[in-house]
Tab-separated table of C-alpha atoms in Angstrom:
chain	number	residue	atom	x	y	z
J	233	MET	CA	77.176	-14.958	-6.200
J	234	ILE	CA	73.851	-14.228	-4.889
J	235	ARG	CA	72.298	-16.535	-7.102
J	236	ARG	CA	75.008	-18.806	-6.790
J	237	LEU	CA	73.905	-18.853	-3.109
J	238	LEU	CA	70.488	-19.295	-3.371
J	239	VAL	CA	70.588	-22.117	-5.555
J	240	SER	CA	73.161	-23.886	-3.238
J	241	LEU	CA	70.762	-23.144	0.024
J	242	LEU	CA	67.333	-24.392	-1.919
J	243	ALA	CA	69.168	-27.447	-2.516
J	244	ALA	CA	70.805	-28.272	0.757
J	245	ALA	CA	67.029	-27.502	2.015
J	246	LEU	CA	65.298	-30.267	-0.396
J	247	VAL	CA	66.880	-33.101	0.967
J	248	PRO	CA	65.313	-31.964	4.656
J	249	ALA	CA	62.329	-31.678	2.899
J	250	ALA	CA	62.023	-34.870	0.343
J	251	LEU	CA	62.634	-36.936	3.412
J	252	LEU	CA	59.767	-35.915	5.105
J	253	LEU	CA	57.283	-37.652	2.190
J	254	PRO	CA	57.232	-41.295	2.361
J	255	LEU	CA	60.544	-43.024	1.131
J	256	LEU	CA	58.944	-46.437	1.027
J	257	HIS	CA	55.596	-47.943	0.163
J	258	LEU	CA	54.628	-51.515	1.865
J	259	ALA	CA	52.075	-53.635	-0.253
J	260	PRO	CA	50.863	-56.871	0.373
J	261	ASN	CA	51.533	-57.277	-3.640
J	262	ARG	CA	53.030	-55.742	-6.871
J	263	LEU	CA	49.627	-54.430	-7.981
J	264	VAL	CA	49.008	-52.736	-5.350
J	265	THR	CA	50.186	-49.190	-3.804
J	266	GLY	CA	50.729	-50.456	-0.343
J	267	ALA	CA	51.055	-48.341	2.679
J	268	PRO	CA	53.873	-45.814	3.561
J	269	VAL	CA	56.668	-46.024	5.841
J	270	MET	CA	58.147	-42.771	6.624
J	271	ALA	CA	61.636	-41.964	6.687
J	272	VAL	CA	62.243	-43.161	10.128
J	273	ASP	CA	60.969	-46.378	9.914
J	274	ALA	CA	62.542	-46.844	6.186
J	275	LEU	CA	66.114	-45.245	6.999
J	276	GLY	CA	66.398	-46.554	10.326
J	277	VAL	CA	69.643	-45.506	11.781
J	278	TRP	CA	71.093	-44.942	8.174
J	279	LEU	CA	68.750	-41.413	8.362
J	280	TRP	CA	71.403	-39.295	10.279
J	281	PRO	CA	74.359	-40.073	8.096
J	282	VAL	CA	72.473	-39.047	4.922
J	283	MET	CA	71.163	-36.165	7.126
J	284	ALA	CA	75.049	-34.947	8.162
J	285	LEU	CA	76.217	-35.558	4.651
J	286	ALA	CA	73.726	-34.133	2.525
J	287	SER	CA	73.983	-30.812	4.631
J	288	LEU	CA	77.829	-31.206	4.890
J	289	GLY	CA	77.642	-30.806	0.819
J	290	GLY	CA	75.399	-28.547	0.862
J	291	VAL	CA	77.202	-26.367	3.192
J	292	LEU	CA	80.138	-26.445	1.545
J	293	LEU	CA	78.116	-25.711	-1.651
J	294	ALA	CA	76.807	-22.643	-0.223
J	295	ALA	CA	79.991	-21.249	1.555
J	296	GLY	CA	81.540	-20.432	-2.128
J	297	GLY	CA	84.874	-21.777	-0.748
J	298	GLY	CA	86.410	-22.580	-4.464
J	299	ARG	CA	87.181	-25.998	-6.386
J	300	ALA	CA	88.332	-27.906	-2.912
J	301	ALA	CA	85.740	-27.284	-1.123
J	302	ALA	CA	83.343	-28.146	-4.361
J	303	GLY	CA	85.427	-31.186	-4.331
J	304	LEU	CA	84.498	-32.231	-1.027
J	305	ALA	CA	80.891	-31.058	-1.435
J	306	GLY	CA	80.405	-33.430	-4.453
J	307	LEU	CA	82.125	-36.167	-1.862
J	308	ALA	CA	79.766	-35.503	0.662
J	309	CYS	CA	76.951	-35.658	-1.656
J	310	LEU	CA	77.868	-38.798	-3.700
J	311	GLY	CA	77.992	-40.030	-0.047
J	312	ALA	CA	74.915	-38.790	1.061
J	313	LEU	CA	73.628	-40.787	-1.554
J	314	ALA	CA	75.032	-44.180	-2.047
J	315	LEU	CA	73.933	-44.225	1.896
J	316	LEU	CA	70.385	-43.530	0.686
J	317	LEU	CA	70.163	-46.140	-1.588
J	318	ALA	CA	71.726	-48.963	0.950
J	319	GLY	CA	69.871	-47.251	3.562
J	320	LEU	CA	66.657	-48.271	1.322
J	321	GLY	CA	67.798	-51.656	0.530
J	322	ALA	CA	68.232	-52.398	4.572
J	323	GLY	CA	64.810	-50.964	5.517
J	324	ALA	CA	63.066	-52.445	2.666
J	325	ALA	CA	64.734	-56.279	3.696
J	326	GLU	CA	63.794	-55.854	7.640
J	327	LEU	CA	59.717	-54.826	6.189
J	328	ILE	CA	59.256	-57.910	4.185
J	329	ALA	CA	61.104	-60.145	6.521
J	330	GLY	CA	58.776	-62.634	7.545
J	331	THR	CA	56.083	-61.776	5.016
J	332	PRO	CA	55.081	-63.685	2.280
J	333	PRO	CA	57.112	-63.916	-0.980
J	334	ALA	CA	54.575	-61.385	-3.021
J	335	THR	CA	55.016	-59.082	-0.337
J	336	ARG	CA	56.615	-55.623	-1.972
J	337	ALA	CA	58.718	-52.956	-0.399
J	338	ARG	CA	58.494	-50.253	-3.724
J	339	LEU	CA	60.302	-46.203	-3.519
J	340	ALA	CA	57.812	-43.922	-3.186
J	341	SER	CA	57.937	-39.988	-3.848
J	342	GLY	CA	60.655	-38.934	-0.785
J	343	ALA	CA	63.055	-41.795	-1.866
J	344	TRP	CA	63.025	-40.563	-5.913
J	345	ALA	CA	63.137	-36.886	-4.748
J	346	GLY	CA	66.073	-37.127	-2.897
J	347	VAL	CA	67.599	-39.092	-5.587
J	348	VAL	CA	66.957	-36.325	-8.065
J	349	VAL	CA	68.093	-33.698	-5.571
J	350	LEU	CA	71.435	-35.309	-4.221
J	351	VAL	CA	72.469	-35.660	-7.893
J	352	GLY	CA	71.346	-32.282	-8.801
J	353	MET	CA	74.046	-31.410	-6.120
J	354	LEU	CA	76.443	-33.398	-7.285
J	355	ALA	CA	76.329	-32.263	-11.102
J	356	LEU	CA	76.255	-28.494	-9.583
J	357	ALA	CA	79.509	-29.712	-7.881
J	358	ALA	CA	81.033	-30.688	-10.716
J	359	ARG	CA	80.492	-27.881	-12.417
J	360	ARG	CA	82.194	-25.205	-9.693
J	361	ALA	CA	84.755	-27.658	-8.987
J	362	ARG	CA	85.434	-27.413	-13.160
J	363	LEU	CA	87.412	-30.695	-13.334
J	364	PRO	CA	87.546	-31.534	-16.713
J	365	GLY	CA	85.222	-33.898	-17.540
J	366	GLY	CA	83.315	-33.407	-14.286
J	367	GLY	CA	79.787	-34.496	-15.771
J	368	VAL	CA	81.575	-37.777	-16.957
J	369	ALA	CA	83.527	-38.072	-13.917
J	370	SER	CA	80.022	-37.372	-11.708
J	371	ALA	CA	78.205	-39.525	-13.693
J	372	ALA	CA	80.416	-43.057	-13.538
J	373	ALA	CA	80.770	-41.860	-9.921
J	374	VAL	CA	76.885	-42.520	-9.112
J	375	ALA	CA	76.828	-45.308	-11.568
J	376	GLY	CA	79.968	-47.268	-9.445
J	377	SER	CA	77.873	-46.794	-6.448
J	378	LEU	CA	74.493	-48.543	-7.781
J	379	ALA	CA	77.173	-51.172	-9.575
J	380	CYS	CA	78.662	-51.761	-6.080
J	381	LEU	CA	75.868	-51.725	-3.975
J	382	TRP	CA	74.148	-53.814	-6.922
J	383	PHE	CA	76.623	-56.657	-6.864
J	384	ALA	CA	76.810	-56.576	-3.226
J	385	GLY	CA	73.080	-57.319	-2.698
J	386	ARG	CA	72.666	-54.159	-0.548
J	387	LEU	CA	69.246	-53.406	-3.106
J	388	ASP	CA	67.775	-57.069	-3.884
J	389	ALA	CA	64.894	-56.111	-1.492
J	390	LEU	CA	63.202	-52.878	-3.547
J	391	SER	CA	60.587	-54.189	-5.494
J	392	LEU	CA	62.306	-52.838	-8.488
J	393	ALA	CA	64.753	-54.762	-8.487
J	394	VAL	CA	63.370	-57.910	-7.574
J	395	GLU	CA	61.285	-57.001	-11.098
J	396	LEU	CA	65.153	-56.397	-12.579
J	397	HIS	CA	65.862	-60.234	-11.306
J	398	ALA	CA	63.021	-61.875	-12.962
J	399	ARG	CA	63.056	-59.899	-15.870
J	400	SER	CA	66.645	-59.940	-16.795
J	401	GLN	CA	66.810	-61.405	-19.918
J	402	THR	CA	63.764	-59.538	-21.366
J	403	LEU	CA	65.071	-56.712	-20.428
J	404	GLY	CA	68.589	-56.884	-22.416
J	405	ALA	CA	66.611	-58.339	-24.888
J	406	ALA	CA	64.060	-55.557	-24.711
J	407	ILE	CA	66.993	-52.977	-24.585
J	408	GLY	CA	68.859	-55.001	-28.119
J	409	ALA	CA	65.693	-54.708	-29.952
J	410	HIS	CA	65.390	-50.769	-29.040
J	411	LEU	CA	68.544	-49.646	-30.164
J	412	VAL	CA	68.112	-51.873	-33.206
J	413	LEU	CA	64.581	-49.722	-34.083
J	414	SER	CA	66.318	-46.599	-32.923
J	415	LEU	CA	69.293	-46.897	-35.400
J	416	GLY	CA	67.299	-48.922	-37.964
J	417	ALA	CA	64.579	-45.996	-38.364
J	418	LEU	CA	67.705	-43.120	-37.595
J	419	ALA	CA	69.064	-44.688	-40.803
J	420	LEU	CA	66.346	-45.160	-43.010
J	421	ALA	CA	65.385	-41.209	-42.053
J	422	ALA	CA	69.060	-40.240	-43.389
J	423	GLY	CA	68.936	-42.181	-46.176
J	424	LEU	CA	65.815	-40.480	-47.775
J	425	THR	CA	67.110	-37.176	-46.160
J	426	ALA	CA	70.052	-37.395	-48.369
J	427	GLY	CA	68.138	-38.430	-51.058
J	428	LEU	CA	65.392	-35.535	-51.104
J	429	ALA	CA	68.447	-33.104	-50.926
J	430	LEU	CA	69.247	-33.876	-54.292
J	431	TRP	CA	65.549	-32.752	-55.338
J	432	ARG	CA	67.105	-29.086	-55.439
J	433	ARG	CA	63.764	-27.699	-57.198
J	434	GLY	CA	61.099	-29.523	-54.465
J	435	ARG	CA	62.393	-28.345	-51.332
J	436	GLY	CA	59.740	-26.344	-50.782
J	437	ALA	CA	57.223	-29.163	-50.977
J	438	VAL	CA	59.598	-31.192	-49.141
J	439	GLU	CA	59.899	-28.172	-46.236
J	440	LEU	CA	56.061	-28.849	-46.361
J	441	ALA	CA	55.667	-32.471	-46.140
J	442	VAL	CA	57.923	-33.136	-43.659
J	443	SER	CA	56.769	-30.684	-41.437
J	444	GLY	CA	53.088	-31.871	-41.871
J	445	VAL	CA	54.084	-35.454	-40.541
J	446	GLN	CA	54.606	-33.961	-37.257
J	447	VAL	CA	51.143	-32.917	-36.768
J	448	VAL	CA	49.586	-35.995	-37.186
J	449	PRO	CA	49.619	-38.108	-33.926
J	450	ALA	CA	52.470	-41.123	-33.470
J	451	VAL	CA	49.807	-43.603	-32.433
J	452	ALA	CA	47.001	-42.906	-35.227
J	453	LEU	CA	49.951	-42.425	-38.061
J	454	LEU	CA	51.441	-46.026	-36.928
J	455	GLY	CA	47.815	-47.528	-37.349
J	456	GLY	CA	47.473	-45.932	-41.134
J	457	LEU	CA	50.605	-47.792	-41.967
J	458	VAL	CA	49.098	-50.870	-40.758
J	459	ALA	CA	46.513	-50.872	-43.110
J	460	ALA	CA	47.927	-49.689	-45.762
J	461	LEU	CA	50.797	-52.289	-45.540
J	462	SER	CA	48.011	-54.468	-44.685
J	463	ALA	CA	46.278	-53.913	-48.461
J	464	PHE	CA	49.848	-53.888	-50.303
J	465	LEU	CA	50.172	-56.925	-48.507
J	466	ALA	CA	46.597	-58.112	-49.852
J	467	ALA	CA	47.492	-57.355	-53.183
J	468	ALA	CA	51.057	-58.353	-53.445
J	469	PRO	CA	50.469	-61.531	-51.248
J	470	ALA	CA	53.920	-63.115	-52.994
J	471	LEU	CA	56.077	-59.966	-50.385
J	472	ARG	CA	55.154	-62.084	-48.164
J	473	GLY	CA	57.737	-64.277	-48.507
J	474	TYR	CA	60.305	-61.675	-48.373
J	475	GLY	CA	59.367	-61.198	-44.297
J	476	LEU	CA	57.432	-58.362	-45.202
J	477	SER	CA	54.548	-57.934	-42.662
J	478	ALA	CA	51.934	-55.203	-41.578
J	479	LEU	CA	52.840	-55.751	-37.870
J	480	GLY	CA	56.337	-55.638	-36.427
J	481	THR	CA	59.336	-53.803	-37.153
J	482	VAL	CA	58.251	-52.867	-41.058
J	483	PRO	CA	55.694	-50.223	-39.999
J	484	ALA	CA	57.990	-49.304	-36.366
J	485	LEU	CA	60.570	-48.562	-38.648
J	486	ILE	CA	58.641	-46.466	-41.071
J	487	GLY	CA	56.134	-44.116	-38.615
J	488	ILE	CA	59.629	-43.316	-36.154
J	489	ALA	CA	61.903	-42.242	-39.824
J	490	ALA	CA	58.853	-40.187	-40.859
J	491	TYR	CA	59.431	-38.037	-37.839
J	492	LEU	CA	62.690	-37.804	-37.594
J	493	LEU	CA	62.653	-36.604	-41.558
J	494	LEU	CA	62.426	-32.996	-40.168
J	495	PRO	CA	64.722	-32.341	-37.373
J	496	LEU	CA	67.190	-33.863	-39.920
J	497	TRP	CA	66.318	-32.007	-43.042
J	498	ARG	CA	66.730	-28.815	-41.453
J	499	GLY	CA	69.909	-29.564	-39.942
J	500	GLN	CA	70.483	-30.535	-43.407
J	501	GLN	CA	69.034	-27.459	-45.090
J	502	ALA	CA	71.261	-25.106	-42.092
J	503	ALA	CA	74.496	-26.527	-43.082
J	504	ARG	CA	73.894	-25.971	-46.560
J	505	ARG	CA	73.570	-22.259	-45.619
J	506	ALA	CA	76.275	-22.282	-43.182
J	507	ALA	CA	78.932	-20.909	-45.598
J	508	SER	CA	77.872	-17.240	-46.989
J	509	THR	CA	77.804	-15.792	-49.930
J	510	GLY	CA	81.744	-14.381	-48.823
J	511	HIS	CA	82.999	-17.246	-47.496
J	512	LEU	CA	82.472	-18.933	-50.843
J	513	ASP	CA	83.690	-16.380	-52.834
J	514	ALA	CA	87.023	-15.825	-50.790
J	515	GLY	CA	87.414	-19.458	-51.330
J	516	ARG	CA	87.196	-19.238	-55.000
J	517	ALA	CA	89.423	-16.562	-55.158
J	518	LEU	CA	92.244	-18.396	-53.594
J	519	GLY	CA	92.191	-20.671	-56.319
J	520	LEU	CA	89.613	-23.431	-54.410
J	521	THR	CA	87.990	-25.818	-56.985
J	522	ASP	CA	84.281	-27.277	-55.732
J	523	ARG	CA	85.856	-30.235	-53.923
J	524	GLN	CA	87.819	-28.593	-51.933
J	525	ILE	CA	85.126	-25.700	-51.539
J	526	LEU	CA	83.263	-28.600	-50.132
J	527	ALA	CA	86.025	-29.976	-47.843
J	528	ARG	CA	88.051	-26.855	-46.899
J	529	ILE	CA	85.176	-24.140	-45.740
J	530	ARG	CA	81.132	-26.265	-46.511
J	531	LEU	CA	81.916	-28.915	-44.134
J	532	PRO	CA	84.015	-27.420	-41.569
J	533	LEU	CA	81.312	-24.787	-41.077
J	534	GLY	CA	78.366	-26.738	-41.536
J	535	ALA	CA	79.424	-30.186	-39.823
J	536	PRO	CA	77.759	-28.650	-36.077
J	537	LEU	CA	74.490	-27.963	-37.772
J	538	LEU	CA	74.390	-31.385	-39.343
J	539	VAL	CA	75.095	-32.843	-35.528
J	540	GLY	CA	72.665	-30.675	-34.063
J	541	GLY	CA	70.272	-31.794	-36.289
J	542	LEU	CA	70.930	-35.083	-35.509
J	543	ARG	CA	71.464	-35.138	-31.867
J	544	VAL	CA	67.506	-34.222	-32.019
J	545	ALA	CA	66.765	-36.989	-34.066
J	546	ALA	CA	68.797	-39.481	-32.200
J	547	VAL	CA	66.854	-38.830	-29.316
J	548	GLN	CA	63.538	-38.856	-31.102
J	549	ALA	CA	64.486	-42.071	-32.473
J	550	LEU	CA	65.068	-43.562	-28.983
J	551	GLY	CA	61.809	-42.153	-27.786
J	552	LEU	CA	59.498	-42.969	-30.674
J	553	ALA	CA	61.114	-46.609	-30.780
J	554	THR	CA	58.862	-47.416	-27.174
J	555	LEU	CA	55.665	-46.718	-29.209
J	556	GLY	CA	56.829	-49.483	-31.688
J	557	ALA	CA	55.516	-52.471	-29.184
J	558	LEU	CA	51.878	-50.879	-30.462
J	559	VAL	CA	52.623	-52.751	-33.685
J	560	GLY	CA	54.524	-55.965	-32.144
J	561	ALA	CA	58.082	-54.429	-33.057
J	562	GLY	CA	59.443	-55.062	-29.506
J	563	GLY	CA	61.676	-53.244	-27.535
J	564	LEU	CA	61.654	-51.565	-24.097
J	565	GLY	CA	57.838	-50.027	-25.092
J	566	THR	CA	56.998	-53.712	-24.502
J	567	LEU	CA	57.376	-53.796	-20.512
J	568	VAL	CA	55.775	-50.614	-20.672
J	569	PHE	CA	52.962	-50.885	-22.046
J	570	ASP	CA	52.939	-54.482	-19.904
J	571	GLY	CA	53.433	-52.566	-16.702
J	572	MET	CA	50.273	-50.532	-17.642
J	573	ALA	CA	47.788	-53.228	-18.389
J	574	GLN	CA	48.641	-54.898	-15.195
J	575	PHE	CA	48.956	-51.592	-13.015
J	576	ALA	CA	52.450	-52.680	-11.938
J	577	PRO	CA	54.070	-48.993	-11.438
J	578	ASP	CA	57.687	-51.312	-11.411
J	579	LEU	CA	57.594	-52.774	-14.386
J	580	ILE	CA	56.544	-49.228	-16.497
J	581	LEU	CA	59.908	-48.821	-14.649
J	582	LEU	CA	62.025	-50.931	-15.606
J	583	GLY	CA	60.997	-50.202	-19.169
J	584	ALA	CA	61.283	-46.205	-19.279
J	585	LEU	CA	64.080	-45.977	-16.922
J	586	PRO	CA	66.857	-47.220	-19.781
J	587	ILE	CA	65.033	-44.982	-22.449
J	588	ILE	CA	65.838	-42.155	-20.149
J	589	LEU	CA	69.315	-43.423	-19.653
J	590	LEU	CA	70.174	-43.913	-23.079
J	591	SER	CA	68.872	-40.444	-24.192
J	592	LEU	CA	70.545	-38.674	-21.613
J	593	ALA	CA	73.501	-40.293	-22.780
J	594	THR	CA	73.126	-39.712	-26.161
J	595	GLU	CA	71.957	-36.371	-25.774
J	596	ALA	CA	75.238	-35.557	-23.867
J	597	ALA	CA	77.758	-37.260	-26.316
J	598	LEU	CA	76.234	-35.976	-29.618
J	599	GLY	CA	75.898	-32.506	-27.500
J	600	GLY	CA	79.308	-32.984	-26.698
J	601	LEU	CA	80.474	-33.730	-30.386
J	602	GLU	CA	78.745	-30.244	-31.427
J	603	ALA	CA	80.127	-28.206	-28.469
J	604	ALA	CA	83.627	-29.375	-29.887
J	605	LEU	CA	83.304	-28.900	-33.712
J	606	ARG	CA	81.816	-25.237	-32.865
J	607	ARG	CA	85.276	-24.563	-30.831
J	608	ARG	CA	87.158	-26.262	-33.688
J	609	TRP	CA	85.910	-24.433	-36.070
J	610	PRO	CA	83.711	-21.207	-35.100
J	611	ARG	CA	81.783	-19.559	-37.543
């Protein structure tokens, strides 16, 4: 009880603290940081409603009045978040009015901190309300608020929105390429893992090999694959006619898949050992055939462990696919590295934020499936 109270009070105090930091940076162009803009100038009349709703949410969470109070706290935090974003959009529009077209109003540390704290408070409120699917509902509410503000044009003056408008087609193609690269590497690694599992006498060697790959830096591995493929294609140039190249998707797929072998292999081996000797002996004593034992004992007991390994590998694939841009494979890494080369923070965020969101969504979906399987077939 005391810990819950302290967490709630801390969360309530973090929002005013975040608003003491700069909320915006006003810069003459997209490549410089610019001058900081504090909360009073950035939000104007929006400041006090944001503070009031955030404080109300914190007080309701600290009071611990049950599910109803938690629900009201969640609504207050959601309202504070929506007003904060709308106020930032309005403040940015006012700041850049009458300035040259290259002028940018960029989100600063206080804005990011305020958004993170309010989203965290909303998640805490959803958890305390104990609503079915509360986490999904909270995420949907945040996404819906952002969508409403976006389509209403309330965020258009922010630098990140300007960058998104300018590169909307590029971003869509990059997300598609990123997903294809991630899923392709995951499928390749899963197929290799299933094939290696058939080599029963070599399991120790396979474990050593897939663990050893993790020691090699990803950039070094990709560079080595490019060099190896170049030498291979020089020796067999006819293969270029089949679309093989030393740069592009092929080395990226191989490199990413190599790092995914370890979580998939360990998940598979853990699933194989999930059924104890007692389970198997009991199944045989009941007259079950080997196929029935596989379907009724081994798979139900090992399924959560298989999904657990898949969850780790899938999230890892989404992150590693960013490096595919270094060898010409495209994806969201192209935007990230272009932003780094141009010293453009908003371009970096434009590539990084979808990766983060895709990773969180994948983690939540596969984590939920793993938990459901554990409840369905407890060990």
